[in-house]
Structures are given as structure tokens and as C-alpha cells.
Short mmCIF file of C-alpha atoms and ligand atoms in Angstrom, two decimals:
data_model
loop_
_atom_site.label_atom_id
_atom_site.label_comp_id
_atom_site.label_asym_id
_atom_site.label_seq_id
_atom_site.Cartn_x
_atom_site.Cartn_y
_atom_site.Cartn_z
CA UNK A 1 -7.72 -31.97 5.18
CA UNK A 2 -11.45 -31.33 5.51
CA UNK A 3 -12.67 -28.63 7.85
CA UNK A 4 -15.62 -26.31 7.97
CA UNK A 5 -15.45 -22.58 8.64
CA UNK A 6 -17.78 -19.60 8.42
CA UNK A 7 -15.09 -17.73 6.50
CA UNK A 8 -12.01 -18.89 4.60
CA UNK A 9 -9.53 -16.25 3.48
CA UNK A 10 -7.06 -17.18 0.74
CA UNK A 11 -3.88 -15.09 1.00
CA UNK A 12 -2.20 -13.98 4.24
CA UNK A 13 -1.06 -10.53 3.10
CA UNK A 14 -2.47 -7.42 4.71
CA UNK A 15 -5.65 -7.53 2.61
CA UNK A 16 -6.39 -11.13 3.64
CA UNK A 17 -5.43 -10.53 7.26
CA UNK A 18 -7.72 -7.51 7.40
CA UNK A 19 -10.62 -9.66 6.12
CA UNK A 20 -9.78 -12.36 8.68
CA UNK A 21 -9.62 -9.70 11.42
CA UNK A 22 -13.03 -8.22 10.66
CA UNK A 23 -14.64 -11.66 10.30
CA UNK A 24 -13.03 -12.77 13.57
CA UNK A 25 -14.37 -9.63 15.31
CA UNK A 26 -17.85 -10.79 14.34
CA UNK A 27 -17.24 -13.98 16.30
CA UNK A 28 -17.03 -16.18 13.20
CA UNK A 29 -14.94 -19.33 12.69
CA UNK A 30 -12.16 -18.19 10.33
CA UNK A 31 -9.31 -19.89 8.47
CA UNK A 32 -6.52 -18.33 6.42
CA UNK A 33 -4.77 -20.27 3.65
CA UNK A 34 -1.45 -19.23 2.13
CA UNK A 35 0.94 -21.09 -0.14
CA UNK A 36 3.95 -19.51 1.57
CA UNK A 37 5.18 -20.43 5.06
CA UNK A 38 4.85 -16.82 6.34
CA UNK A 39 3.81 -13.34 5.29
CA UNK A 40 6.25 -12.59 2.47
CA UNK A 41 4.36 -10.80 -0.31
CA UNK A 42 3.86 -7.11 -1.03
CA UNK A 43 2.71 -6.60 2.55
CA UNK A 44 6.27 -6.80 3.88
CA UNK A 45 7.97 -5.28 0.83
CA UNK A 46 6.48 -1.80 1.16
CA UNK A 47 7.08 1.54 2.91
CA UNK A 48 4.61 0.85 5.74
CA UNK A 49 2.89 4.11 4.95
CA UNK A 50 -0.84 4.50 5.53
CA UNK A 51 -1.01 7.43 3.19
CA UNK A 52 -4.54 8.47 4.01
CA UNK A 53 -4.73 12.14 3.08
CA UNK A 54 -3.45 11.80 -0.49
CA UNK A 55 -6.25 9.40 -1.48
CA UNK A 56 -9.60 10.38 -2.96
CA UNK A 57 -13.03 8.82 -3.46
CA UNK A 58 -13.57 5.23 -2.29
CA UNK A 59 -9.89 4.79 -1.40
CA UNK A 60 -10.04 7.81 0.89
CA UNK A 61 -13.16 6.41 2.59
CA UNK A 62 -11.46 3.03 3.14
CA UNK A 63 -8.30 4.75 4.36
CA UNK A 64 -10.15 6.93 6.87
CA UNK A 65 -12.22 4.03 8.19
CA UNK A 66 -9.13 1.84 8.37
CA UNK A 67 -7.04 4.29 10.40
CA UNK A 68 -8.51 3.41 13.80
CA UNK A 69 -8.28 -0.32 13.02
CA UNK A 70 -4.55 0.01 12.31
CA UNK A 71 -4.08 1.71 15.66
CA UNK A 72 -6.29 -0.80 17.52
CA UNK A 73 -4.48 -3.73 15.94
CA UNK A 74 -1.08 -2.25 16.79
CA UNK A 75 -2.14 -2.29 20.45
CA UNK A 76 -3.66 -5.76 20.32
CA UNK A 77 -1.02 -7.48 18.18
CA UNK A 78 1.88 -5.52 19.67
CA UNK A 79 3.53 -3.87 16.68
CA UNK A 80 4.78 -0.32 16.29
CA UNK A 81 2.47 2.21 14.64
CA UNK A 82 3.01 5.94 14.66
CA UNK A 83 0.50 8.72 14.15
CA UNK A 84 3.39 10.51 12.52
CA UNK A 85 1.70 12.28 9.64
CA UNK A 86 3.53 12.91 6.37
CA UNK A 87 5.66 15.84 5.22
CA UNK A 88 5.97 16.85 1.58
CA UNK A 89 8.75 19.13 0.41
CA UNK A 90 8.28 21.45 -2.58
CA UNK A 91 11.47 22.29 -4.45
CA UNK A 92 9.89 24.34 -7.19
CA UNK A 93 7.21 27.05 -7.27
CA UNK A 94 4.85 24.83 -9.31
CA UNK A 95 5.06 22.13 -6.63
CA UNK A 96 4.25 24.67 -3.92
CA UNK A 97 1.27 25.85 -5.96
CA UNK A 98 -0.08 22.28 -5.92
CA UNK A 99 0.35 22.20 -2.14
CA UNK A 100 -1.52 25.50 -1.82
CA UNK A 101 -4.37 24.16 -3.95
CA UNK A 102 -4.50 20.92 -1.93
CA UNK A 103 -4.50 22.83 1.37
CA UNK A 104 -7.29 25.05 0.11
CA UNK A 105 -9.32 21.99 -0.95
CA UNK A 106 -8.84 19.93 2.21
CA UNK A 107 -8.58 22.51 4.99
CA UNK A 108 -6.22 22.86 7.95
CA UNK A 109 -7.20 19.68 9.80
CA UNK A 110 -5.90 17.57 6.93
CA UNK A 111 -3.21 19.75 5.34
CA UNK A 112 -0.92 22.31 6.95
CA UNK A 113 0.99 24.50 4.53
CA UNK A 114 4.56 25.24 5.62
CA UNK A 115 6.80 28.04 4.42
CA UNK A 116 10.41 27.53 3.49
CA UNK A 117 11.75 28.25 6.99
CA UNK A 118 9.20 25.96 8.68
CA UNK A 119 9.78 22.92 6.49
CA UNK A 120 13.55 23.44 6.60
CA UNK A 121 13.50 23.52 10.40
CA UNK A 122 11.45 20.32 10.62
CA UNK A 123 13.38 18.16 8.17
CA UNK A 124 17.09 17.34 7.73
CA UNK A 125 17.07 18.35 4.05
CA UNK A 126 19.39 20.56 1.98
CA UNK A 127 17.95 24.07 2.10
CA UNK A 128 19.11 25.42 -1.27
CA UNK A 129 16.19 24.32 -3.44
CA UNK A 130 13.42 24.32 -0.85
CA UNK A 131 10.43 26.52 -1.66
CA UNK A 132 8.04 25.30 1.05
CA UNK A 133 6.14 22.22 2.10
CA UNK A 134 3.07 20.73 3.74
CA UNK A 135 2.29 18.45 6.64
CA UNK A 136 -0.57 15.92 6.56
CA UNK A 137 -1.13 15.12 10.24
CA UNK A 138 -3.58 12.22 10.01
CA UNK A 139 -1.35 9.77 8.11
CA UNK A 140 -0.08 6.70 9.97
CA UNK A 141 3.12 4.71 9.70
CA UNK A 142 3.92 1.09 10.60
CA UNK A 143 7.02 -1.08 10.27
CA UNK A 144 6.16 -3.10 7.14
CA UNK A 145 8.38 -6.02 8.20
CA UNK A 146 6.64 -6.34 11.56
CA UNK A 147 3.02 -5.29 11.17
CA UNK A 148 1.41 -7.98 8.98
CA UNK A 149 3.39 -10.87 10.57
CA UNK A 150 2.35 -9.62 14.03
CA UNK A 151 -1.31 -9.50 12.95
CA UNK A 152 -1.05 -13.06 11.62
CA UNK A 153 0.46 -14.25 14.93
CA UNK A 154 -2.17 -12.45 16.98
CA UNK A 155 -5.03 -13.83 14.88
CA UNK A 156 -3.59 -17.34 15.22
CA UNK A 157 -3.34 -16.89 19.01
CA UNK A 158 -6.93 -15.62 19.03
CA UNK A 159 -8.34 -18.74 17.37
CA UNK A 160 -8.05 -18.15 13.62
CA UNK A 161 -6.68 -21.29 11.88
CA UNK A 162 -3.72 -20.67 9.57
CA UNK A 163 -3.01 -23.24 6.85
CA UNK A 164 0.49 -22.29 5.66
CA UNK A 165 2.20 -23.97 2.71
CA UNK A 166 -1.24 -24.68 1.31
CA UNK A 167 -2.24 -23.36 -2.10
CA UNK A 168 -5.83 -22.72 -3.08
CA UNK A 169 -6.32 -24.24 -6.51
CA UNK A 170 -10.00 -23.71 -7.37
CA UNK A 171 -13.36 -22.78 -5.90
CA UNK A 172 -16.85 -24.22 -6.05
CA UNK A 173 -19.80 -22.88 -4.04
CA UNK A 174 -19.02 -23.56 -0.38
CA UNK A 175 -15.70 -25.32 -1.07
CA UNK A 176 -12.11 -24.09 -1.34
CA UNK A 177 -10.05 -26.74 -3.11
CA UNK A 178 -6.45 -26.65 -1.93
CA UNK A 179 -3.20 -28.52 -2.46
CA UNK A 180 -3.93 -30.31 0.85
CA UNK A 181 -7.62 -31.10 0.37
CA UNK A 182 -10.93 -29.29 0.76
CA UNK A 183 -12.00 -26.54 3.14
CA UNK A 184 -15.72 -25.92 3.52
CA UNK A 185 -16.58 -22.25 3.78
CA UNK A 186 -19.77 -20.29 4.20
CA UNK A 187 -18.00 -17.31 2.67
CA UNK A 188 -14.61 -17.11 0.97
CA UNK A 189 -12.44 -14.06 0.37
CA UNK A 190 -9.70 -14.46 -2.24
CA UNK A 191 -6.99 -11.91 -1.47
CA UNK A 192 -3.97 -13.12 -3.41
CA UNK A 193 -2.85 -9.78 -4.87
CA UNK A 194 -1.49 -10.04 -8.45
CA UNK A 195 -1.70 -13.86 -8.35
CA UNK A 196 -5.43 -13.49 -8.92
CA UNK A 197 -4.49 -14.01 -12.60
CA UNK A 198 -3.60 -17.63 -11.73
CA UNK A 199 -6.97 -18.35 -10.07
CA UNK A 200 -9.37 -16.17 -12.07
CA UNK A 201 -7.50 -15.29 -15.27
CA UNK A 202 -10.55 -13.89 -17.05
CA UNK A 203 -11.22 -11.39 -14.27
CA UNK A 204 -7.58 -10.32 -14.27
CA UNK A 205 -7.52 -9.95 -18.04
CA UNK A 206 -10.75 -7.99 -18.12
CA UNK A 207 -9.40 -5.57 -15.55
CA UNK A 208 -5.97 -5.33 -17.25
CA UNK A 209 -4.23 -6.50 -14.06
CA UNK A 210 -0.45 -6.80 -14.26
CA UNK A 211 2.51 -7.04 -11.89
CA UNK A 212 4.26 -3.80 -11.05
CA UNK A 213 7.84 -4.18 -9.82
CA UNK A 214 9.72 -1.54 -7.91
CA UNK A 215 13.32 -0.74 -6.93
CA UNK A 216 13.54 -0.40 -3.12
CA UNK A 217 16.46 0.32 -0.78
CA UNK A 218 17.09 0.36 2.93
CA UNK A 219 19.95 2.67 3.87
CA UNK A 220 21.50 4.82 6.55
CA UNK A 221 22.38 8.43 5.75
CA UNK A 222 24.55 10.85 7.77
CA UNK A 223 21.66 13.28 8.40
CA UNK A 224 22.06 16.28 10.71
CA UNK A 225 18.89 15.14 12.56
CA UNK A 226 16.59 12.12 12.24
CA UNK A 227 13.88 12.22 9.60
CA UNK A 228 10.77 12.61 11.80
CA UNK A 229 8.05 11.33 9.44
CA UNK A 230 7.54 9.77 6.01
CA UNK A 231 8.57 12.27 3.35
CA UNK A 232 7.02 12.98 -0.05
CA UNK A 233 8.58 15.04 -2.83
CA UNK A 234 7.26 16.73 -5.98
CA UNK A 235 7.18 13.31 -7.67
CA UNK A 236 4.54 12.22 -5.15
CA UNK A 237 2.20 14.89 -6.51
CA UNK A 238 1.98 12.91 -9.75
CA UNK A 239 1.12 9.61 -8.05
CA UNK A 240 -1.84 9.93 -5.72
CA UNK A 241 -5.44 10.40 -6.74
CA UNK A 242 -5.95 13.15 -4.14
CA UNK A 243 -3.71 15.48 -6.15
CA UNK A 244 -4.75 14.41 -9.61
CA UNK A 245 -7.39 17.05 -10.39
CA UNK A 246 -5.54 20.01 -8.93
CA UNK A 247 -4.92 22.55 -11.72
CA UNK A 248 -1.18 23.01 -11.07
CA UNK A 249 -0.33 19.29 -11.26
CA UNK A 250 -0.04 19.50 -15.06
CA UNK A 251 2.71 22.13 -14.68
CA UNK A 252 4.68 19.88 -12.32
CA UNK A 253 4.29 16.93 -14.70
CA UNK A 254 5.38 18.96 -17.74
CA UNK A 255 8.44 20.40 -15.97
CA UNK A 256 9.58 17.07 -14.53
CA UNK A 257 9.15 15.49 -17.97
CA UNK A 258 11.30 18.24 -19.53
CA UNK A 259 13.95 18.21 -16.78
CA UNK A 260 14.12 14.45 -16.09
CA UNK A 261 12.88 12.39 -19.04
CA UNK A 262 14.90 9.39 -17.81
CA UNK A 263 13.25 9.51 -14.39
CA UNK A 264 9.83 9.70 -16.02
CA UNK A 265 10.81 6.64 -18.06
CA UNK A 266 11.73 4.85 -14.81
CA UNK A 267 8.41 6.07 -13.37
CA UNK A 268 10.28 7.42 -10.35
CA UNK A 269 8.51 8.19 -7.11
CA UNK A 270 11.01 9.75 -4.76
CA UNK A 271 9.80 9.06 -1.20
CA UNK A 272 11.27 8.04 2.15
CA UNK A 273 10.05 6.38 5.35
CA UNK A 274 12.22 6.45 8.49
CA UNK A 275 12.47 3.20 10.47
CA UNK A 276 12.82 2.69 14.21
CA UNK A 277 16.46 1.55 13.91
CA UNK A 278 17.44 4.87 12.30
CA UNK A 279 17.55 3.51 8.76
CA UNK A 280 15.35 4.84 5.95
CA UNK A 281 13.37 3.01 3.27
CA UNK A 282 14.00 4.69 -0.08
CA UNK A 283 12.03 4.18 -3.24
CA UNK A 284 10.90 3.67 -5.88
CA UNK A 285 10.55 3.01 -9.62
CA UNK A 286 7.83 1.13 -11.52
CA UNK A 287 7.83 -1.44 -14.36
CA UNK A 288 4.54 -3.08 -15.29
CA UNK A 289 4.46 -6.61 -16.79
CA UNK A 290 2.17 -9.65 -16.67
CA UNK A 291 5.05 -11.82 -15.48
CA UNK A 292 7.57 -9.91 -13.37
CA UNK A 293 11.08 -10.20 -14.75
CA UNK A 294 13.53 -11.21 -12.01
CA UNK A 295 16.19 -8.88 -13.47
CA UNK A 296 16.50 -5.37 -12.08
CA UNK A 297 18.58 -2.64 -13.67
CA UNK A 298 21.25 -1.12 -11.44
CA UNK A 299 20.26 2.27 -12.85
CA UNK A 300 17.09 2.40 -10.74
CA UNK A 301 19.16 2.02 -7.56
CA UNK A 302 21.71 4.63 -8.77
CA UNK A 303 18.93 7.16 -9.30
CA UNK A 304 17.49 6.54 -5.82
CA UNK A 305 20.92 7.07 -4.26
CA UNK A 306 21.76 10.16 -6.36
CA UNK A 307 18.46 11.85 -5.57
CA UNK A 308 18.66 11.02 -1.86
CA UNK A 309 22.13 12.62 -1.69
CA UNK A 310 20.83 15.76 -3.38
CA UNK A 311 17.65 16.04 -1.28
CA UNK A 312 19.35 15.52 2.08
CA UNK A 313 22.61 17.25 1.14
CA UNK A 314 24.77 14.27 2.14
CA UNK A 315 27.74 12.71 0.38
CA UNK A 316 27.00 9.11 1.45
CA UNK A 317 24.07 6.72 1.33
CA UNK A 318 25.03 3.44 3.00
CA UNK A 319 22.77 0.83 1.44
CA UNK A 320 22.09 -2.18 3.66
CA UNK A 321 19.41 -3.91 1.58
CA UNK A 322 17.97 -3.79 -1.93
CA UNK A 323 14.90 -5.58 -3.13
CA UNK A 324 12.37 -5.77 -5.88
CA UNK A 325 8.88 -5.19 -4.51
CA UNK A 326 5.90 -6.35 -6.54
CA UNK A 327 2.30 -5.23 -6.34
CA UNK A 328 -0.78 -5.49 -8.51
CA UNK A 329 -1.49 -2.71 -10.98
CA UNK A 330 -4.36 -2.00 -13.37
CA UNK A 331 -5.07 0.96 -15.62
CA UNK A 332 -7.58 3.41 -14.16
CA UNK A 333 -8.66 1.38 -11.15
CA UNK A 334 -7.69 0.96 -7.52
CA UNK A 335 -9.67 -2.17 -6.58
CA UNK A 336 -10.90 -5.33 -8.26
CA UNK A 337 -13.91 -6.58 -6.30
CA UNK A 338 -15.88 -9.46 -7.80
CA UNK A 339 -17.93 -12.51 -6.87
CA UNK A 340 -16.92 -14.97 -9.63
CA UNK A 341 -18.39 -17.98 -7.78
CA UNK A 342 -21.35 -17.81 -5.43
CA UNK A 343 -20.13 -16.45 -2.05
CA UNK A 344 -16.50 -16.40 -3.24
CA UNK A 345 -15.37 -12.77 -3.19
CA UNK A 346 -12.21 -11.53 -4.87
CA UNK A 347 -10.61 -8.48 -3.24
CA UNK A 348 -7.52 -7.13 -4.98
CA UNK A 349 -5.96 -3.72 -4.50
CA UNK A 350 -4.81 -2.77 -7.99
CA UNK A 351 -2.35 -0.02 -7.16
CA UNK A 352 0.22 0.61 -4.43
CA UNK A 353 -2.19 1.58 -1.65
CA UNK A 354 -3.02 -1.73 0.03
CA UNK A 355 -1.48 -0.80 3.38
CA UNK A 356 -3.53 2.38 3.38
CA UNK A 357 -6.87 0.93 2.33
CA UNK A 358 -6.91 -2.75 3.41
CA UNK A 359 -8.54 -2.27 6.82
CA UNK A 360 -11.45 -0.19 5.51
CA UNK A 361 -11.83 -2.24 2.33
CA UNK A 362 -12.04 -5.45 4.36
CA UNK A 363 -14.59 -4.01 6.76
CA UNK A 364 -16.77 -2.96 3.84
CA UNK A 365 -16.46 -6.39 2.17
CA UNK A 366 -17.09 -8.37 5.35
CA UNK A 367 -20.11 -6.23 6.23
CA UNK A 368 -21.47 -6.55 2.70
CA UNK A 369 -20.86 -10.29 2.27
CA UNK A 370 -21.98 -11.29 5.76
CA UNK A 371 -25.12 -9.23 5.93
CA UNK A 372 -28.05 -11.66 6.38
CA UNK A 373 -29.20 -13.07 3.03
CA UNK A 374 -32.68 -11.48 2.96
CA UNK A 375 -31.07 -8.06 3.19
CA UNK A 376 -28.04 -8.91 1.07
CA UNK A 377 -30.15 -9.87 -1.95
CA UNK A 378 -31.40 -6.31 -2.15
CA UNK A 379 -27.82 -5.00 -2.21
CA UNK A 380 -25.65 -4.76 -5.33
CA UNK A 381 -23.01 -7.43 -5.87
CA UNK A 382 -19.46 -6.36 -5.28
CA UNK A 383 -18.09 -5.03 -8.52
CA UNK A 384 -14.88 -3.55 -9.80
CA UNK A 385 -14.77 0.17 -9.25
CA UNK A 386 -12.24 2.91 -9.17
C1 FAD B 1 7.69 -1.66 -2.89
C2 FAD B 1 6.28 -1.44 -2.46
C3 FAD B 1 5.95 -0.30 -1.74
C4 FAD B 1 4.64 -0.08 -1.33
N1 FAD B 1 4.35 0.95 -0.48
C5 FAD B 1 3.09 1.08 0.02
C6 FAD B 1 2.81 2.06 1.00
O1 FAD B 1 3.68 2.75 1.51
N2 FAD B 1 1.51 2.24 1.38
C7 FAD B 1 0.52 1.45 0.89
O2 FAD B 1 -0.64 1.66 1.23
N3 FAD B 1 0.78 0.43 0.04
C8 FAD B 1 2.04 0.24 -0.40
N4 FAD B 1 2.31 -0.77 -1.27
C9 FAD B 1 1.22 -1.64 -1.72
C10 FAD B 1 0.88 -2.69 -0.68
O3 FAD B 1 2.06 -3.27 -0.17
C11 FAD B 1 0.00 -3.75 -1.34
O4 FAD B 1 -1.12 -3.10 -1.95
C12 FAD B 1 -0.52 -4.74 -0.31
O5 FAD B 1 0.54 -5.26 0.47
C13 FAD B 1 -1.25 -5.87 -1.00
O6 FAD B 1 -1.64 -6.78 -0.01
P1 FAD B 1 -2.18 -8.21 -0.40
O7 FAD B 1 -2.56 -8.87 0.87
O8 FAD B 1 -3.20 -8.07 -1.47
O9 FAD B 1 -0.95 -8.92 -1.12
P2 FAD B 1 0.29 -9.77 -0.59
O10 FAD B 1 0.90 -9.18 0.61
O11 FAD B 1 1.17 -9.96 -1.77
O12 FAD B 1 -0.35 -11.13 -0.13
C14 FAD B 1 -0.93 -12.05 -1.05
C15 FAD B 1 -0.74 -13.43 -0.47
O13 FAD B 1 -1.44 -14.38 -1.28
C16 FAD B 1 -0.70 -15.60 -1.26
N5 FAD B 1 -1.17 -16.42 -2.38
C17 FAD B 1 -1.09 -16.14 -3.70
N6 FAD B 1 -1.68 -17.12 -4.41
C18 FAD B 1 -2.14 -18.04 -3.54
C19 FAD B 1 -2.85 -19.28 -3.65
N7 FAD B 1 -3.24 -19.76 -4.85
N8 FAD B 1 -3.13 -19.97 -2.53
C20 FAD B 1 -2.74 -19.51 -1.31
N9 FAD B 1 -2.09 -18.34 -1.14
C21 FAD B 1 -1.79 -17.60 -2.24
C22 FAD B 1 0.74 -15.14 -1.34
O14 FAD B 1 1.63 -16.14 -0.84
C23 FAD B 1 0.71 -13.89 -0.45
O15 FAD B 1 1.08 -14.19 0.89
C24 FAD B 1 3.61 -1.01 -1.69
C25 FAD B 1 3.96 -2.15 -2.42
C26 FAD B 1 5.27 -2.38 -2.78
C27 FAD B 1 5.62 -3.64 -3.52
#
């Protein structure tokens, strides 16, 4: 196999597909290489939640820029995307204080504070513990099983070459060496998620990249009304960078630690995304390791079921699927962006926000890498940043 392309993308997850999409939009000859026979990595294992509002800094910029591309691609590639927004329920005064502080910081266009009666009327949740809530109207939702595969199909139909069951093994300037021969590339993007440690181990080690594995469930619940949007809980306030500097977050963290030390140990994030067939994706827990153990404790699933029953006030959670999702994680960073070989750019999202940020991240990388050389030399090289 020897072929020549303007751009070769290694990895057909959402990050790679987003790079292929933006390069293709520039009219370039693009190929995508993946060692699997279809999209099967983190990009189909997730909640499908473009959680824009809860990001901060560079991630928030990527997420905002990416929003319109998600919606455009849904139309072009024919997959479901909803401008649903996200609700967050507060079940303790300290959680509501965080929501008030966030609403104050971001303003009404991004965050709408809801009192107890309003959030209870919008969501099929048990009323007893509810203190209030918020609605983040600009967040977007897709079906994670459908979106990335549909983008891959649409790109293939639009002239992007896909080399499935083909592993990239090494890189030299202008050449991607694969298990089926060489591909010649003007520019290469390496978007292999946590497997970057198998291609560029020094970069992965320097950044402290590991695999993070999560308990996930798909289930149906006898709710009194459908869940209208993705739903965050107080645990979400400890996860996203948008909340991290709000003064009241420390109170939530301290209380949850005191009340639920086991859940903190499991690194629980109690969140839900409704699916078009009426089922709900429930998650999640987090274990970080260099090599992901295949063995999952049943306890993680029990906790997800117990907490869903309590939140929605139901006596049954009918689980139809369980899986272990895996994404890349690194301490204190959200992206690993490097150029370890001339014109070979690594793009790894190093926390669980790749669906949210991939479209904007890829646009930034493609613009930066494909800017004409005379101008590009005056620009900084892509580097790891937070
Ligand atoms: C359970 C779970 C829930 C999540 N929820 C959300 C969410 O709601 N919102 C959000 O924004 N993010 C979420 N994420 C994170 C998000 O899914 C990831 O950040 C994103 O999918 C990463 O995309 P990717 O393209 O880098 O990786 P992947 O989708 O894993 O794709 C990498 C691809 O590289 C290929 N590959 C690896 N090595 C090679 C090689 N040597 N040669 C060729 N191909 C190779 C693999 O086969 C794979 O197809 C979640 C993740 C998980 C696991």
C-alpha cells in the first residue's frame, strides 16, 4: 500500500474524524487509518454529551467553536443531535450555592437558575431532597453510538479514504508506516486517544497519561415522564473545570467526602443522558491505570443503580447493557498537543471531554498546521497545555 495524501489522520474516533472533516472542508486529499474495522473506541462508549457550558479556558473555546460544527455535521451526515441543554439538580443548599455562583459568573444566556418548584416540574425526579437547579441551554446532545460512525460513513462517501484494520506503527517526516505499508502525507494528525503511549511513549510518560476506565449502564426506568435533557447532579460540580474555582465547591466536596467516602473512592460522577429509544445512559465511576484492567467490580454498577433509584424515586432500574468505557486521563491537563516528528501532530484529549471539544480542537489544529509555511514558522509549535 503506497498512496499520497495531503493529510493522513491516524485514529477514527471523534478527534480523528473531526480533523479529517476540517481538512476535507479545505478541499484537501485526506485519508484516515484505524486498526479497528469500525469506530469502536471511547467515541462510542460515552454519554454523547457536548457539555459546553461547564468547561473553562481553552476547552470552553474549543467547545463553543465546535458547537455549530456538530449541528452542521448532524445535518450533513444524518445523525440525531439535539440542542437540548443540560439540567443540574441541587439536593443540598451547598450545591445550590455553587449554582448561584455559576449563574452569577456566566449570566442568563448560559445559565438559568431554577427554584425547587421549577426544576421539579421539569424533571421526573423525587421531590423530597430537591433544593433547586439550573439549566444550561447551549449544551448539545448526540447519540454516541450513531454520531461518530455516521461521520465516518459521510466522510467516506465524500471522498475521504478510510484504511480500516490498518495499524500505524511509526512515523518519519512525510511518511506514515503502517501494518499494510507506507502512506505519504504532507501533514499527519495522530489521534489515537490513550494508545498514544504505544506510538510516542516518552510524550505519554512526560504528560502522565494513563487509561481511565468507567462503569457505564444503559437502562430503562419507570419514570413518571421522560427525562427531557442530560442531567447533572451535585457530583458533577466536582468534575468540570467551569465550576472548579467557585468558592462554594469546597463545601460540596467536603460534605460529599464526609457523607459518601466510598463513592469518593469510586470517583463517582452521577449523571444521566436520555436516549431516543426511551432508555437512559447512566454513569459513571473512574479508575486510572496505565494498562486498563479488564475486571470491573460489581459494586460500581450497584452504586449507579442505587443512586438512580433514589434520585428518580423509582423501585426498578432495568439494566439492558453494561460496559467499561475507557478514555485518556492526565493530571492537571485537558489536551496533549505535540509535534514529535516534523509535520506529525499528536492531538489527545486527556480527560473525558473529547465529544465536547473535538470539533473546535481539530479546527484549531488544522488551521495551525496547514497555514502556509512562511506564516507558520512565525507561529508557536503546538504544545501541551491545560
Ligand atoms: C464512558 C465515557 C463517557 C464519556 N462521556 C463523555 C461525554 O459525555 N462528553 C464528552 O465530551 N466526552 C465524553 N467522554 C470522552 C470522549 O468519549 C473521549 O474524549 C473521545 O471519544 C476521545 O476520542 P478519540 O478520537 O481521541 O478516541 P477514540 O474514540 O478512542 O479513538 C481512537 C482510535 O484510534 C485507533 N488507534 C489506536 N491506535 C492506533 C494505531 N496505532 N493505528 C491505527 N489506529 C489506532 C483506535 O482503534 C480508535 O478507533 C467519555 C468517555 C467515556 C469512556
